[in-house]
Amino acid sequence: MVIARSLLLRCNQESSHRQGFSKPDVRCELSRLLNGYNFRETYIQQLLKTINAYDQEILQRPGFATAFCEASAECFAQGSEGLVRDSEILYRSWDFDVRLIQRRVHLWQGLDDRLVPDAINKDVADQMPGAVWHPVSGAGHFVAIGSAEEIFGVAAEELSQKA
């Protein structure tokens, strides 16, 4: 019982320091502490079961898994609220009309992305008059990393044309 109380106290202290949290999520924190939950290990294990070989190779690059986990942990810092918020933003009506964007906008999409289906971004590209769609066969969710050289090349070329 003493251990549980000290864990609850620790949870309350850790949770109350989180910005934007008025009420600490003690159950989540206590569960994490009691079960020895390691977000990074668990998240990577689950991710590897879901993503394709292209993404698995990128995930195993030095430093990438750590950086991706840190960003993802921030998304889940307050439970599933970050993921829910991302989904709400993605699927609701936006405050602007993409059909009015005339400027050239390049969109790269892995056609084997198992986390975000290509149809979502293709629909946006189809509605945007200035869109340049770059479908990448065999690529997955980490297409921006795998295609970084091409992406930066296109950006450099377009920037040099403006100069």
C-alpha positions as a Markdown table, in Angstrom:
| # | Residue | x | y | z |
|---|---|---|---|---|
| 1 | Met | 0.0 | 0.0 | 0.0 |
| 2 | Val | 2.9 | 2.4 | 0.8 |
| 3 | Ile | 4.3 | 1.7 | -2.7 |
| 4 | Ala | 0.9 | 2.4 | -4.4 |
| 5 | Arg | 0.6 | 5.7 | -2.4 |
| 6 | Ser | 4.0 | 6.8 | -3.4 |
| 7 | Leu | 3.3 | 5.9 | -7.0 |
| 8 | Leu | 0.0 | 7.9 | -6.9 |
| 9 | Leu | 1.9 | 10.8 | -5.4 |
| 10 | Arg | 4.5 | 10.6 | -8.1 |
| 11 | Cys | 1.7 | 10.4 | -10.8 |
| 12 | Asn | 0.0 | 13.4 | -9.4 |
| 13 | Gln | 3.2 | 15.4 | -9.3 |
| 14 | Glu | 4.3 | 14.4 | -12.9 |
| 15 | Ser | 0.8 | 14.9 | -14.3 |
| 16 | Ser | 0.2 | 18.3 | -12.7 |
| 17 | His | 3.4 | 19.6 | -14.3 |
| 18 | Arg | 2.0 | 18.9 | -17.8 |
| 19 | Gln | 1.0 | 22.0 | -19.6 |
| 20 | Gly | -2.6 | 22.3 | -20.4 |
| 21 | Phe | -3.7 | 19.6 | -18.0 |
| 22 | Ser | -6.1 | 20.8 | -15.3 |
| 23 | Lys | -6.8 | 17.3 | -14.0 |
| 24 | Pro | -4.1 | 14.7 | -13.9 |
| 25 | Asp | -4.7 | 11.3 | -15.5 |
| 26 | Val | -3.7 | 9.3 | -12.5 |
| 27 | Arg | -5.0 | 5.9 | -13.8 |
| 28 | Cys | -2.9 | 6.2 | -16.9 |
| 29 | Glu | 0.2 | 7.2 | -15.0 |
| 30 | Leu | -0.2 | 4.6 | -12.3 |
| 31 | Ser | -0.8 | 1.9 | -14.9 |
| 32 | Arg | 2.4 | 2.9 | -16.8 |
| 33 | Leu | 4.4 | 2.9 | -13.6 |
| 34 | Leu | 3.1 | -0.4 | -12.2 |
| 35 | Asn | 3.4 | -2.3 | -15.5 |
| 36 | Gly | 6.9 | -1.0 | -16.3 |
| 37 | Tyr | 5.4 | 0.3 | -19.6 |
| 38 | Asn | 8.0 | 1.6 | -22.0 |
| 39 | Phe | 6.4 | 3.7 | -24.7 |
| 40 | Arg | 9.3 | 3.5 | -27.1 |
| 41 | Glu | 9.7 | -0.2 | -27.1 |
| 42 | Thr | 6.0 | -1.0 | -27.2 |
| 43 | Tyr | 5.2 | 1.6 | -29.8 |
| 44 | Ile | 8.1 | 0.4 | -32.1 |
| 45 | Gln | 7.0 | -3.2 | -31.7 |
| 46 | Gln | 3.4 | -2.4 | -32.7 |
| 47 | Leu | 4.5 | -0.2 | -35.5 |
| 48 | Leu | 6.8 | -2.8 | -37.0 |
| 49 | Lys | 3.8 | -5.2 | -37.2 |
| 50 | Thr | 1.9 | -2.7 | -39.2 |
| 51 | Ile | 4.2 | -0.9 | -41.6 |
| 52 | Asn | 5.7 | -2.3 | -44.8 |
| 53 | Ala | 9.4 | -3.3 | -45.5 |
| 54 | Tyr | 10.1 | 0.2 | -46.9 |
| 55 | Asp | 9.1 | 1.9 | -43.6 |
| 56 | Gln | 10.8 | -0.8 | -41.5 |
| 57 | Glu | 14.1 | -0.1 | -43.3 |
| 58 | Ile | 13.7 | 3.7 | -42.6 |
| 59 | Leu | 12.7 | 3.0 | -39.0 |
| 60 | Gln | 15.9 | 1.1 | -38.4 |
| 61 | Arg | 18.1 | 4.0 | -39.6 |
| 62 | Pro | 20.3 | 5.4 | -36.8 |
| 63 | Gly | 18.5 | 7.9 | -34.7 |
| 64 | Phe | 15.2 | 7.7 | -36.7 |
| 65 | Ala | 13.3 | 5.5 | -34.3 |
| 66 | Thr | 14.3 | 7.7 | -31.4 |
| 67 | Ala | 13.2 | 10.9 | -33.1 |
| 68 | Phe | 10.0 | 9.4 | -34.3 |
| 69 | Cys | 9.2 | 8.0 | -30.9 |
| 70 | Glu | 9.8 | 11.3 | -29.2 |
| 71 | Ala | 7.4 | 13.0 | -31.6 |
| 72 | Ser | 4.9 | 10.3 | -31.2 |
| 73 | Ala | 5.2 | 10.3 | -27.4 |
| 74 | Glu | 4.4 | 14.0 | -27.5 |
| 75 | Cys | 1.2 | 13.2 | -29.5 |
| 76 | Phe | 0.2 | 10.7 | -26.8 |
| 77 | Ala | 1.4 | 12.7 | -23.8 |
| 78 | Gln | -2.2 | 13.3 | -22.7 |
| 79 | Gly | -3.5 | 9.9 | -23.6 |
| 80 | Ser | -5.2 | 9.4 | -27.0 |
| 81 | Glu | -6.4 | 13.0 | -27.1 |
| 82 | Gly | -3.6 | 14.0 | -29.6 |
| 83 | Leu | -4.6 | 11.2 | -32.0 |
| 84 | Val | -8.2 | 12.0 | -31.7 |
| 85 | Arg | -7.5 | 15.7 | -32.4 |
| 86 | Asp | -5.4 | 14.9 | -35.4 |
| 87 | Ser | -8.3 | 12.7 | -36.8 |
| 88 | Glu | -10.8 | 15.5 | -36.1 |
| 89 | Ile | -8.7 | 18.0 | -38.0 |
| 90 | Leu | -8.1 | 15.6 | -40.9 |
| 91 | Tyr | -11.7 | 14.6 | -41.4 |
| 92 | Arg | -13.6 | 17.8 | -40.6 |
| 93 | Ser | -14.2 | 20.7 | -43.0 |
| 94 | Trp | -11.2 | 22.9 | -43.0 |
| 95 | Asp | -11.3 | 26.7 | -42.5 |
| 96 | Phe | -10.1 | 27.2 | -46.0 |
| 97 | Asp | -11.0 | 25.8 | -49.4 |
| 98 | Val | -8.2 | 23.8 | -51.1 |
| 99 | Arg | -9.9 | 24.4 | -54.4 |
| 100 | Leu | -8.8 | 28.0 | -54.2 |
| 101 | Ile | -5.1 | 27.2 | -53.9 |
| 102 | Gln | -3.6 | 28.1 | -57.2 |
| 103 | Arg | 0.1 | 28.0 | -56.2 |
| 104 | Arg | 2.0 | 24.8 | -57.0 |
| 105 | Val | 2.0 | 22.5 | -54.0 |
| 106 | His | 3.9 | 19.1 | -54.2 |
| 107 | Leu | 2.4 | 16.2 | -52.4 |
| 108 | Trp | 4.4 | 13.0 | -52.0 |
| 109 | Gln | 2.5 | 9.9 | -51.0 |
| 110 | Gly | 3.7 | 6.3 | -50.4 |
| 111 | Leu | 1.2 | 4.0 | -52.2 |
| 112 | Asp | 1.8 | 1.3 | -49.6 |
| 113 | Asp | 1.3 | 3.6 | -46.6 |
| 114 | Arg | -0.5 | 1.4 | -44.0 |
| 115 | Leu | -1.1 | 4.2 | -41.5 |
| 116 | Val | -2.6 | 6.9 | -43.8 |
| 117 | Pro | -4.3 | 5.6 | -47.0 |
| 118 | Asp | -3.2 | 7.3 | -50.2 |
| 119 | Ala | -6.8 | 8.1 | -51.1 |
| 120 | Ile | -7.0 | 10.7 | -48.4 |
| 121 | Asn | -4.2 | 12.8 | -49.8 |
| 122 | Lys | -5.0 | 12.0 | -53.4 |
| 123 | Asp | -8.5 | 13.5 | -52.8 |
| 124 | Val | -6.9 | 16.7 | -51.5 |
| 125 | Ala | -4.5 | 16.8 | -54.5 |
| 126 | Asp | -7.4 | 16.2 | -56.9 |
| 127 | Gln | -9.2 | 19.2 | -55.5 |
| 128 | Met | -6.2 | 21.6 | -55.4 |
| 129 | Pro | -5.6 | 23.2 | -58.9 |
| 130 | Gly | -1.9 | 23.8 | -58.1 |
| 131 | Ala | -1.2 | 20.3 | -56.8 |
| 132 | Val | 1.6 | 18.1 | -58.2 |
| 133 | Trp | 0.9 | 14.6 | -57.1 |
| 134 | His | 4.0 | 12.4 | -56.5 |
| 135 | Pro | 2.8 | 8.8 | -55.8 |
| 136 | Val | 5.7 | 6.5 | -54.8 |
| 137 | Ser | 5.2 | 2.8 | -55.4 |
| 138 | Gly | 6.3 | 0.6 | -52.6 |
| 139 | Ala | 6.8 | 3.5 | -50.3 |
| 140 | Gly | 4.9 | 3.8 | -47.0 |
| 141 | His | 4.3 | 6.3 | -44.3 |
| 142 | Phe | 7.9 | 7.5 | -44.1 |
| 143 | Val | 8.0 | 8.5 | -47.8 |
| 144 | Ala | 9.2 | 12.0 | -46.9 |
| 145 | Ile | 12.4 | 10.4 | -45.4 |
| 146 | Gly | 12.9 | 7.9 | -48.2 |
| 147 | Ser | 12.3 | 10.5 | -50.9 |
| 148 | Ala | 14.1 | 13.4 | -49.1 |
| 149 | Glu | 16.7 | 13.8 | -51.9 |
| 150 | Glu | 14.0 | 14.1 | -54.6 |
| 151 | Ile | 11.9 | 16.4 | -52.4 |
| 152 | Phe | 14.8 | 18.8 | -51.6 |
| 153 | Gly | 15.8 | 18.7 | -55.3 |
| 154 | Val | 12.4 | 19.8 | -56.4 |
| 155 | Ala | 12.3 | 22.5 | -53.7 |
| 156 | Ala | 15.8 | 23.8 | -54.7 |
| 157 | Glu | 14.8 | 23.8 | -58.4 |
| 158 | Glu | 11.6 | 25.8 | -57.7 |
| 159 | Leu | 13.4 | 28.2 | -55.4 |
| 160 | Ser | 16.1 | 28.8 | -58.0 |
| 161 | Gln | 13.4 | 29.7 | -60.6 |
| 162 | Lys | 12.1 | 32.4 | -58.4 |
| 163 | Ala | 15.4 | 34.1 | -57.9 |
